[in-house]
mmCIF file of N, CA and C in Angstrom:
data_model
loop_
_atom_site.group_PDB
_atom_site.id
_atom_site.type_symbol
_atom_site.label_atom_id
_atom_site.label_comp_id
_atom_site.label_asym_id
_atom_site.label_seq_id
_atom_site.Cartn_x
_atom_site.Cartn_y
_atom_site.Cartn_z
ATOM 1 N N UNK A 1 86.236 -90.248 -57.548
ATOM 2 C CA UNK A 1 85.193 -90.008 -56.556
ATOM 3 C C UNK A 1 85.654 -88.895 -55.618
ATOM 4 N N UNK A 2 84.949 -87.769 -55.636
ATOM 5 C CA UNK A 2 85.321 -86.605 -54.826
ATOM 6 C C UNK A 2 84.676 -86.610 -53.444
ATOM 7 N N UNK A 3 83.727 -87.498 -53.212
ATOM 8 C CA UNK A 3 82.953 -87.450 -51.967
ATOM 9 C C UNK A 3 83.792 -87.524 -50.686
ATOM 10 N N UNK A 4 84.908 -88.256 -50.623
ATOM 11 C CA UNK A 4 85.657 -88.291 -49.360
ATOM 12 C C UNK A 4 86.555 -87.066 -49.123
ATOM 13 N N UNK A 5 86.666 -86.172 -50.096
ATOM 14 C CA UNK A 5 87.572 -85.027 -49.967
ATOM 15 C C UNK A 5 86.852 -83.892 -49.245
ATOM 16 N N UNK A 6 87.330 -83.559 -48.066
ATOM 17 C CA UNK A 6 86.701 -82.512 -47.257
ATOM 18 C C UNK A 6 87.141 -81.132 -47.726
ATOM 19 N N UNK A 7 86.333 -80.135 -47.421
ATOM 20 C CA UNK A 7 86.679 -78.754 -47.760
ATOM 21 C C UNK A 7 88.031 -78.420 -47.148
ATOM 22 N N UNK A 8 88.915 -77.813 -47.953
ATOM 23 C CA UNK A 8 90.255 -77.466 -47.506
ATOM 24 C C UNK A 8 91.273 -78.575 -47.719
ATOM 25 N N UNK A 9 90.832 -79.724 -48.201
ATOM 26 C CA UNK A 9 91.715 -80.866 -48.410
ATOM 27 C C UNK A 9 92.067 -81.000 -49.886
ATOM 28 N N UNK A 10 93.276 -81.534 -50.136
ATOM 29 C CA UNK A 10 93.726 -81.828 -51.494
ATOM 30 C C UNK A 10 94.121 -83.287 -51.590
ATOM 31 N N UNK A 11 93.973 -83.843 -52.779
ATOM 32 C CA UNK A 11 94.506 -85.174 -53.047
ATOM 33 C C UNK A 11 95.298 -85.115 -54.345
ATOM 34 N N UNK A 12 96.126 -86.109 -54.535
ATOM 35 C CA UNK A 12 96.870 -86.250 -55.779
ATOM 36 C C UNK A 12 96.520 -87.601 -56.376
ATOM 37 N N UNK A 13 96.135 -87.596 -57.640
ATOM 38 C CA UNK A 13 95.883 -88.832 -58.375
ATOM 39 C C UNK A 13 96.832 -88.849 -59.571
ATOM 40 N N UNK A 14 97.078 -90.009 -60.106
ATOM 41 C CA UNK A 14 97.933 -90.113 -61.286
ATOM 42 C C UNK A 14 97.055 -90.252 -62.524
ATOM 43 N N UNK A 15 97.408 -89.516 -63.570
ATOM 44 C CA UNK A 15 96.698 -89.551 -64.845
ATOM 45 C C UNK A 15 97.738 -89.430 -65.950
ATOM 46 N N UNK A 16 97.775 -90.410 -66.829
ATOM 47 C CA UNK A 16 98.756 -90.433 -67.920
ATOM 48 C C UNK A 16 100.183 -90.274 -67.401
ATOM 49 N N UNK A 17 100.460 -90.862 -66.242
ATOM 50 C CA UNK A 17 101.798 -90.818 -65.651
ATOM 51 C C UNK A 17 102.161 -89.505 -64.982
ATOM 52 N N UNK A 18 101.184 -88.614 -64.840
ATOM 53 C CA UNK A 18 101.434 -87.305 -64.229
ATOM 54 C C UNK A 18 100.583 -87.132 -62.976
ATOM 55 N N UNK A 19 101.115 -86.401 -61.978
ATOM 56 C CA UNK A 19 100.291 -86.117 -60.807
ATOM 57 C C UNK A 19 99.230 -85.069 -61.143
ATOM 58 N N UNK A 20 98.020 -85.315 -60.702
ATOM 59 C CA UNK A 20 96.930 -84.343 -60.864
ATOM 60 C C UNK A 20 96.490 -83.943 -59.466
ATOM 61 N N UNK A 21 96.522 -82.638 -59.210
ATOM 62 C CA UNK A 21 96.109 -82.090 -57.924
ATOM 63 C C UNK A 21 94.610 -81.806 -57.985
ATOM 64 N N UNK A 22 93.878 -82.317 -57.021
ATOM 65 C CA UNK A 22 92.451 -82.024 -56.899
ATOM 66 C C UNK A 22 92.253 -81.399 -55.532
ATOM 67 N N UNK A 23 91.755 -80.175 -55.514
ATOM 68 C CA UNK A 23 91.572 -79.459 -54.254
ATOM 69 C C UNK A 23 90.117 -79.048 -54.087
ATOM 70 N N UNK A 24 89.594 -79.328 -52.896
ATOM 71 C CA UNK A 24 88.261 -78.856 -52.501
ATOM 72 C C UNK A 24 88.506 -77.534 -51.772
ATOM 73 N N UNK A 25 88.415 -76.450 -52.507
ATOM 74 C CA UNK A 25 88.799 -75.146 -51.964
ATOM 75 C C UNK A 25 87.793 -74.619 -50.950
ATOM 76 N N UNK A 26 88.324 -73.846 -50.017
ATOM 77 C CA UNK A 26 87.481 -73.182 -49.029
ATOM 78 C C UNK A 26 86.866 -71.933 -49.653
ATOM 79 N N UNK A 27 85.849 -71.384 -48.991
ATOM 80 C CA UNK A 27 85.245 -70.121 -49.451
ATOM 81 C C UNK A 27 86.314 -69.031 -49.541
ATOM 82 N N UNK A 28 87.235 -69.010 -48.572
ATOM 83 C CA UNK A 28 88.316 -68.011 -48.560
ATOM 84 C C UNK A 28 89.207 -68.160 -49.796
ATOM 85 N N UNK A 29 89.562 -69.391 -50.141
ATOM 86 C CA UNK A 29 90.412 -69.626 -51.310
ATOM 87 C C UNK A 29 89.703 -69.226 -52.602
ATOM 88 N N UNK A 30 88.441 -69.543 -52.705
ATOM 89 C CA UNK A 30 87.667 -69.161 -53.896
ATOM 90 C C UNK A 30 87.591 -67.638 -53.993
ATOM 91 N N UNK A 31 87.309 -66.978 -52.876
ATOM 92 C CA UNK A 31 87.216 -65.505 -52.864
ATOM 93 C C UNK A 31 88.554 -64.873 -53.235
ATOM 94 N N UNK A 32 89.653 -65.400 -52.687
ATOM 95 C CA UNK A 32 90.987 -64.888 -53.028
ATOM 96 C C UNK A 32 91.237 -65.009 -54.528
ATOM 97 N N UNK A 33 90.910 -66.159 -55.082
ATOM 98 C CA UNK A 33 91.154 -66.405 -56.501
ATOM 99 C C UNK A 33 90.320 -65.492 -57.394
ATOM 100 N N UNK A 34 89.076 -65.266 -57.012
ATOM 101 C CA UNK A 34 88.193 -64.414 -57.816
ATOM 102 C C UNK A 34 88.551 -62.935 -57.714
ATOM 103 N N UNK A 35 89.191 -62.526 -56.614
ATOM 104 C CA UNK A 35 89.507 -61.118 -56.376
ATOM 105 C C UNK A 35 90.741 -60.626 -57.137
ATOM 106 N N UNK A 36 91.498 -61.527 -57.724
ATOM 107 C CA UNK A 36 92.734 -61.153 -58.420
ATOM 108 C C UNK A 36 92.420 -60.407 -59.718
ATOM 109 N N UNK A 37 93.150 -59.311 -59.942
ATOM 110 C CA UNK A 37 93.042 -58.574 -61.202
ATOM 111 C C UNK A 37 93.763 -59.387 -62.274
ATOM 112 N N UNK A 38 93.019 -59.978 -63.172
ATOM 113 C CA UNK A 38 93.575 -60.874 -64.184
ATOM 114 C C UNK A 38 94.626 -60.167 -65.027
ATOM 115 N N UNK A 39 94.465 -58.878 -65.239
ATOM 116 C CA UNK A 39 95.426 -58.123 -66.052
ATOM 117 C C UNK A 39 96.808 -58.066 -65.417
ATOM 118 N N UNK A 40 96.882 -58.304 -64.106
ATOM 119 C CA UNK A 40 98.167 -58.263 -63.408
ATOM 120 C C UNK A 40 98.938 -59.578 -63.502
ATOM 121 N N UNK A 41 98.337 -60.600 -64.101
ATOM 122 C CA UNK A 41 98.948 -61.928 -64.139
ATOM 123 C C UNK A 41 99.847 -62.137 -65.351
ATOM 124 N N UNK A 42 100.908 -62.878 -65.153
ATOM 125 C CA UNK A 42 101.840 -63.234 -66.236
ATOM 126 C C UNK A 42 101.129 -64.082 -67.298
ATOM 127 N N UNK A 43 100.319 -65.015 -66.840
ATOM 128 C CA UNK A 43 99.550 -65.890 -67.726
ATOM 129 C C UNK A 43 98.076 -65.662 -67.377
ATOM 130 N N UNK A 44 97.458 -64.620 -67.959
ATOM 131 C CA UNK A 44 96.129 -64.181 -67.526
ATOM 132 C C UNK A 44 95.021 -65.213 -67.752
ATOM 133 N N UNK A 45 94.461 -65.679 -66.650
ATOM 134 C CA UNK A 45 93.282 -66.547 -66.665
ATOM 135 C C UNK A 45 92.458 -66.226 -65.436
ATOM 136 N N UNK A 46 91.167 -66.085 -65.634
ATOM 137 C CA UNK A 46 90.287 -65.860 -64.484
ATOM 138 C C UNK A 46 90.069 -67.184 -63.758
ATOM 139 N N UNK A 47 89.590 -67.090 -62.540
ATOM 140 C CA UNK A 47 89.264 -68.299 -61.790
ATOM 141 C C UNK A 47 88.188 -69.093 -62.528
ATOM 142 N N UNK A 48 87.234 -68.401 -63.125
ATOM 143 C CA UNK A 48 86.150 -69.066 -63.861
ATOM 144 C C UNK A 48 86.677 -69.874 -65.047
ATOM 145 N N UNK A 49 87.780 -69.431 -65.651
ATOM 146 C CA UNK A 49 88.370 -70.162 -66.773
ATOM 147 C C UNK A 49 89.088 -71.429 -66.311
ATOM 148 N N UNK A 50 89.368 -71.529 -65.018
ATOM 149 C CA UNK A 50 90.137 -72.647 -64.470
ATOM 150 C C UNK A 50 89.288 -73.644 -63.685
ATOM 151 N N UNK A 51 87.994 -73.357 -63.553
ATOM 152 C CA UNK A 51 87.078 -74.231 -62.830
ATOM 153 C C UNK A 51 85.831 -74.460 -63.688
ATOM 154 N N UNK A 52 84.972 -75.339 -63.227
ATOM 155 C CA UNK A 52 83.716 -75.610 -63.938
ATOM 156 C C UNK A 52 82.579 -74.850 -63.266
ATOM 157 N N UNK A 53 81.728 -74.233 -64.080
ATOM 158 C CA UNK A 53 80.596 -73.472 -63.556
ATOM 159 C C UNK A 53 79.737 -74.361 -62.663
ATOM 160 N N UNK A 54 79.402 -73.820 -61.504
ATOM 161 C CA UNK A 54 78.615 -74.569 -60.533
ATOM 162 C C UNK A 54 79.448 -75.455 -59.624
ATOM 163 N N UNK A 55 80.738 -75.556 -59.922
ATOM 164 C CA UNK A 55 81.660 -76.405 -59.145
ATOM 165 C C UNK A 55 82.937 -75.631 -58.829
ATOM 166 N N UNK A 56 82.805 -74.334 -58.529
ATOM 167 C CA UNK A 56 83.959 -73.462 -58.341
ATOM 168 C C UNK A 56 84.835 -73.846 -57.154
ATOM 169 N N UNK A 57 84.287 -74.619 -56.216
ATOM 170 C CA UNK A 57 85.106 -75.045 -55.071
ATOM 171 C C UNK A 57 86.120 -76.110 -55.463
ATOM 172 N N UNK A 58 85.949 -76.725 -56.614
ATOM 173 C CA UNK A 58 86.851 -77.792 -57.050
ATOM 174 C C UNK A 58 87.865 -77.267 -58.050
ATOM 175 N N UNK A 59 89.148 -77.505 -57.750
ATOM 176 C CA UNK A 59 90.230 -77.129 -58.650
ATOM 177 C C UNK A 59 90.955 -78.404 -59.049
ATOM 178 N N UNK A 60 91.119 -78.616 -60.353
ATOM 179 C CA UNK A 60 91.771 -79.806 -60.889
ATOM 180 C C UNK A 60 92.897 -79.334 -61.797
ATOM 181 N N UNK A 61 94.146 -79.720 -61.473
ATOM 182 C CA UNK A 61 95.294 -79.249 -62.248
ATOM 183 C C UNK A 61 96.371 -80.326 -62.326
ATOM 184 N N UNK A 62 97.146 -80.308 -63.391
ATOM 185 C CA UNK A 62 98.317 -81.169 -63.475
ATOM 186 C C UNK A 62 99.362 -80.568 -62.527
ATOM 187 N N UNK A 63 99.856 -81.378 -61.609
ATOM 188 C CA UNK A 63 100.761 -80.891 -60.567
ATOM 189 C C UNK A 63 102.215 -80.894 -60.975
ATOM 190 N N UNK A 64 102.505 -80.238 -62.089
ATOM 191 C CA UNK A 64 103.877 -80.143 -62.577
ATOM 192 C C UNK A 64 104.192 -78.673 -62.842
ATOM 193 N N UNK A 65 105.244 -78.181 -62.184
ATOM 194 C CA UNK A 65 105.661 -76.784 -62.352
ATOM 195 C C UNK A 65 105.975 -76.526 -63.821
ATOM 196 N N UNK A 66 105.522 -75.411 -64.319
ATOM 197 C CA UNK A 66 105.714 -75.084 -65.735
ATOM 198 C C UNK A 66 107.097 -74.517 -66.028
ATOM 199 N N UNK A 67 107.962 -74.450 -65.022
ATOM 200 C CA UNK A 67 109.332 -73.990 -65.246
ATOM 201 C C UNK A 67 110.194 -75.141 -65.731
ATOM 202 N N UNK A 68 110.479 -76.104 -64.849
ATOM 203 C CA UNK A 68 111.341 -77.218 -65.241
ATOM 204 C C UNK A 68 110.769 -78.589 -64.889
ATOM 205 N N UNK A 69 109.467 -78.658 -64.635
ATOM 206 C CA UNK A 69 108.833 -79.948 -64.453
ATOM 207 C C UNK A 69 108.897 -80.553 -63.062
ATOM 208 N N UNK A 70 109.172 -79.756 -62.051
ATOM 209 C CA UNK A 70 109.174 -80.242 -60.671
ATOM 210 C C UNK A 70 107.724 -80.390 -60.189
ATOM 211 N N UNK A 71 107.537 -81.028 -59.045
ATOM 212 C CA UNK A 71 106.205 -81.157 -58.451
ATOM 213 C C UNK A 71 106.119 -80.178 -57.278
ATOM 214 N N UNK A 72 105.295 -79.134 -57.391
ATOM 215 C CA UNK A 72 105.200 -78.126 -56.326
ATOM 216 C C UNK A 72 104.635 -78.678 -55.021
ATOM 217 N N UNK A 73 104.976 -78.016 -53.934
ATOM 218 C CA UNK A 73 104.417 -78.304 -52.618
ATOM 219 C C UNK A 73 103.094 -77.559 -52.475
ATOM 220 N N UNK A 74 102.242 -78.057 -51.576
ATOM 221 C CA UNK A 74 100.979 -77.376 -51.304
ATOM 222 C C UNK A 74 99.815 -78.336 -51.166
ATOM 223 N N UNK A 75 100.055 -79.604 -51.427
ATOM 224 C CA UNK A 75 98.986 -80.589 -51.336
ATOM 225 C C UNK A 75 98.666 -80.971 -49.896
ATOM 226 N N UNK A 76 99.678 -80.979 -49.046
ATOM 227 C CA UNK A 76 99.469 -81.305 -47.633
ATOM 228 C C UNK A 76 99.238 -80.015 -46.854
ATOM 229 N N UNK A 77 98.435 -80.089 -45.796
ATOM 230 C CA UNK A 77 98.195 -78.901 -44.966
ATOM 231 C C UNK A 77 99.467 -78.394 -44.308
ATOM 232 N N UNK A 78 100.477 -79.248 -44.154
ATOM 233 C CA UNK A 78 101.733 -78.855 -43.513
ATOM 234 C C UNK A 78 102.753 -78.308 -44.514
ATOM 235 N N UNK A 79 102.460 -78.382 -45.812
ATOM 236 C CA UNK A 79 103.393 -77.890 -46.836
ATOM 237 C C UNK A 79 103.473 -76.371 -46.849
ATOM 238 N N UNK A 80 104.624 -75.874 -47.265
ATOM 239 C CA UNK A 80 104.777 -74.456 -47.576
ATOM 240 C C UNK A 80 103.940 -74.198 -48.817
ATOM 241 N N UNK A 81 103.088 -73.164 -48.755
ATOM 242 C CA UNK A 81 102.167 -72.914 -49.873
ATOM 243 C C UNK A 81 102.497 -71.636 -50.640
ATOM 244 N N UNK A 82 103.630 -71.023 -50.331
ATOM 245 C CA UNK A 82 104.050 -69.833 -51.058
ATOM 246 C C UNK A 82 103.364 -68.569 -50.580
ATOM 247 N N UNK A 83 103.643 -67.495 -51.268
ATOM 248 C CA UNK A 83 103.145 -66.172 -50.877
ATOM 249 C C UNK A 83 101.673 -65.936 -51.234
ATOM 250 N N UNK A 84 101.058 -66.856 -51.973
ATOM 251 C CA UNK A 84 99.703 -66.615 -52.470
ATOM 252 C C UNK A 84 98.718 -67.713 -52.076
ATOM 253 N N UNK A 85 99.039 -68.444 -50.993
ATOM 254 C CA UNK A 85 98.126 -69.436 -50.416
ATOM 255 C C UNK A 85 97.748 -70.535 -51.402
ATOM 256 N N UNK A 86 98.705 -70.939 -52.238
ATOM 257 C CA UNK A 86 98.423 -71.976 -53.220
ATOM 258 C C UNK A 86 99.465 -73.070 -53.185
ATOM 259 N N UNK A 87 100.362 -73.054 -54.152
ATOM 260 C CA UNK A 87 101.420 -74.053 -54.280
ATOM 261 C C UNK A 87 102.749 -73.335 -54.453
ATOM 262 N N UNK A 88 103.816 -74.001 -54.019
ATOM 263 C CA UNK A 88 105.157 -73.422 -54.064
ATOM 264 C C UNK A 88 106.130 -74.464 -54.579
ATOM 265 N N UNK A 89 106.918 -74.108 -55.571
ATOM 266 C CA UNK A 89 107.945 -74.999 -56.097
ATOM 267 C C UNK A 89 109.288 -74.550 -55.521
ATOM 268 N N UNK A 90 109.817 -75.285 -54.542
ATOM 269 C CA UNK A 90 111.042 -74.860 -53.874
ATOM 270 C C UNK A 90 112.299 -74.985 -54.729
ATOM 271 N N UNK A 91 112.221 -75.714 -55.827
ATOM 272 C CA UNK A 91 113.405 -75.917 -56.667
ATOM 273 C C UNK A 91 113.951 -74.593 -57.209
ATOM 274 N N UNK A 92 113.047 -73.726 -57.681
ATOM 275 C CA UNK A 92 113.473 -72.447 -58.255
ATOM 276 C C UNK A 92 112.618 -71.279 -57.781
ATOM 277 N N UNK A 93 111.671 -71.540 -56.870
ATOM 278 C CA UNK A 93 110.941 -70.453 -56.234
ATOM 279 C C UNK A 93 109.697 -69.946 -56.939
ATOM 280 N N UNK A 94 108.997 -70.794 -57.660
ATOM 281 C CA UNK A 94 107.749 -70.359 -58.290
ATOM 282 C C UNK A 94 106.600 -70.451 -57.287
ATOM 283 N N UNK A 95 105.803 -69.391 -57.230
ATOM 284 C CA UNK A 95 104.652 -69.305 -56.325
ATOM 285 C C UNK A 95 103.379 -69.289 -57.171
ATOM 286 N N UNK A 96 102.437 -70.182 -56.839
ATOM 287 C CA UNK A 96 101.148 -70.258 -57.518
ATOM 288 C C UNK A 96 100.057 -69.897 -56.513
ATOM 289 N N UNK A 97 98.991 -69.272 -56.983
ATOM 290 C CA UNK A 97 97.918 -68.863 -56.071
ATOM 291 C C UNK A 97 96.876 -69.970 -55.892
ATOM 292 N N UNK A 98 95.781 -69.639 -55.228
ATOM 293 C CA UNK A 98 94.756 -70.631 -54.895
ATOM 294 C C UNK A 98 93.945 -71.089 -56.110
ATOM 295 N N UNK A 99 94.287 -70.578 -57.297
ATOM 296 C CA UNK A 99 93.704 -71.071 -58.547
ATOM 297 C C UNK A 99 94.778 -71.728 -59.409
ATOM 298 N N UNK A 100 95.996 -71.883 -58.849
ATOM 299 C CA UNK A 100 97.091 -72.504 -59.592
ATOM 300 C C UNK A 100 97.718 -71.614 -60.643
ATOM 301 N N UNK A 101 97.539 -70.295 -60.491
ATOM 302 C CA UNK A 101 98.115 -69.348 -61.453
ATOM 303 C C UNK A 101 99.479 -68.880 -60.968
ATOM 304 N N UNK A 102 100.433 -68.760 -61.871
ATOM 305 C CA UNK A 102 101.774 -68.306 -61.510
ATOM 306 C C UNK A 102 101.710 -66.840 -61.093
ATOM 307 N N UNK A 103 102.303 -66.558 -59.936
ATOM 308 C CA UNK A 103 102.275 -65.195 -59.411
ATOM 309 C C UNK A 103 103.673 -64.633 -59.174
ATOM 310 N N UNK A 104 104.663 -65.517 -58.969
ATOM 311 C CA UNK A 104 106.011 -65.055 -58.641
ATOM 312 C C UNK A 104 106.983 -66.182 -58.964
ATOM 313 N N UNK A 105 108.167 -65.838 -59.442
ATOM 314 C CA UNK A 105 109.178 -66.841 -59.745
ATOM 315 C C UNK A 105 109.312 -67.061 -61.238
ATOM 316 N N UNK A 106 110.145 -68.022 -61.630
ATOM 317 C CA UNK A 106 110.491 -68.187 -63.053
ATOM 318 C C UNK A 106 109.480 -68.943 -63.917
ATOM 319 N N UNK A 107 108.501 -69.614 -63.342
ATOM 320 C CA UNK A 107 107.562 -70.387 -64.170
ATOM 321 C C UNK A 107 106.838 -69.456 -65.149
ATOM 322 N N UNK A 108 106.776 -69.831 -66.416
ATOM 323 C CA UNK A 108 106.143 -68.957 -67.411
ATOM 324 C C UNK A 108 104.623 -69.068 -67.494
ATOM 325 N N UNK A 109 104.060 -70.206 -67.068
ATOM 326 C CA UNK A 109 102.632 -70.460 -67.256
ATOM 327 C C UNK A 109 101.985 -70.947 -65.966
ATOM 328 N N UNK A 110 100.665 -70.859 -65.928
ATOM 329 C CA UNK A 110 99.877 -71.408 -64.833
ATOM 330 C C UNK A 110 99.983 -72.930 -64.847
ATOM 331 N N UNK A 111 99.676 -73.564 -63.708
ATOM 332 C CA UNK A 111 99.577 -75.019 -63.699
ATOM 333 C C UNK A 111 98.456 -75.411 -64.663
ATOM 334 N N UNK A 112 98.698 -76.418 -65.458
ATOM 335 C CA UNK A 112 97.778 -76.836 -66.513
ATOM 336 C C UNK A 112 96.498 -77.441 -65.937
ATOM 337 N N UNK A 113 95.371 -77.000 -66.464
ATOM 338 C CA UNK A 113 94.083 -77.606 -66.125
ATOM 339 C C UNK A 113 93.774 -78.610 -67.238
ATOM 340 N N UNK A 114 93.718 -79.907 -66.898
ATOM 341 C CA UNK A 114 93.425 -80.896 -67.937
ATOM 342 C C UNK A 114 91.943 -80.864 -68.316
ATOM 343 N N UNK A 115 91.617 -81.470 -69.436
ATOM 344 C CA UNK A 115 90.199 -81.644 -69.769
ATOM 345 C C UNK A 115 89.602 -82.572 -68.725
ATOM 346 N N UNK A 116 88.493 -82.161 -68.155
ATOM 347 C CA UNK A 116 87.781 -83.013 -67.203
ATOM 348 C C UNK A 116 86.327 -82.614 -67.198
ATOM 349 N N UNK A 117 85.498 -83.526 -66.715
ATOM 350 C CA UNK A 117 84.061 -83.268 -66.663
ATOM 351 C C UNK A 117 83.473 -83.895 -65.412
ATOM 352 N N UNK A 118 82.444 -83.251 -64.899
ATOM 353 C CA UNK A 118 81.688 -83.810 -63.783
ATOM 354 C C UNK A 118 80.683 -84.802 -64.355
ATOM 355 N N UNK A 119 80.772 -86.032 -63.899
ATOM 356 C CA UNK A 119 79.833 -87.076 -64.315
ATOM 357 C C UNK A 119 78.557 -86.932 -63.499
ATOM 358 N N UNK A 120 78.736 -86.612 -62.200
ATOM 359 C CA UNK A 120 77.634 -86.276 -61.294
ATOM 360 C C UNK A 120 78.216 -85.342 -60.238
ATOM 361 N N UNK A 121 77.517 -85.070 -59.186
ATOM 362 C CA UNK A 121 77.979 -84.093 -58.185
ATOM 363 C C UNK A 121 79.249 -84.522 -57.452
ATOM 364 N N UNK A 122 79.568 -85.805 -57.438
ATOM 365 C CA UNK A 122 80.727 -86.259 -56.667
ATOM 366 C C UNK A 122 81.746 -87.054 -57.477
ATOM 367 N N UNK A 123 81.591 -87.067 -58.798
ATOM 368 C CA UNK A 123 82.500 -87.855 -59.631
ATOM 369 C C UNK A 123 82.963 -87.031 -60.831
ATOM 370 N N UNK A 124 84.286 -87.081 -61.084
ATOM 371 C CA UNK A 124 84.813 -86.446 -62.288
ATOM 372 C C UNK A 124 85.505 -87.494 -63.156
ATOM 373 N N UNK A 125 85.596 -87.175 -64.433
ATOM 374 C CA UNK A 125 86.368 -87.971 -65.389
ATOM 375 C C UNK A 125 87.420 -87.040 -65.982
ATOM 376 N N UNK A 126 88.682 -87.433 -65.880
ATOM 377 C CA UNK A 126 89.770 -86.633 -66.428
ATOM 378 C C UNK A 126 90.119 -87.202 -67.798
ATOM 379 N N UNK A 127 90.287 -86.306 -68.754
ATOM 380 C CA UNK A 127 90.638 -86.722 -70.099
ATOM 381 C C UNK A 127 89.456 -86.854 -71.013
#
């Protein structure tokens, strides 16, 4: 149920024993993510490829760094969010942007977007 998640807020849920980050992105975060030149990315994916059409404010990702399996910071408003206003893995210095794409550091891939679907405007099913 996404209804209690306010704009700019993130929550973490567990799915198949893994943390899943769900973020209700702000207009600024969505604009930042869409403005990135995909060709400049290590693991090229557009923001549209990482979100569902009509629900671009919602980002759903497995919260495990693709370098060595750590859990990045960025879910709390007080967390360090890295150089790209997203998530930061302090273990080895990977920086992810507001779409969960790797931008700096040793991680080889973007944070994984699991299969999920909107059941209605305020409910998703993961898997």
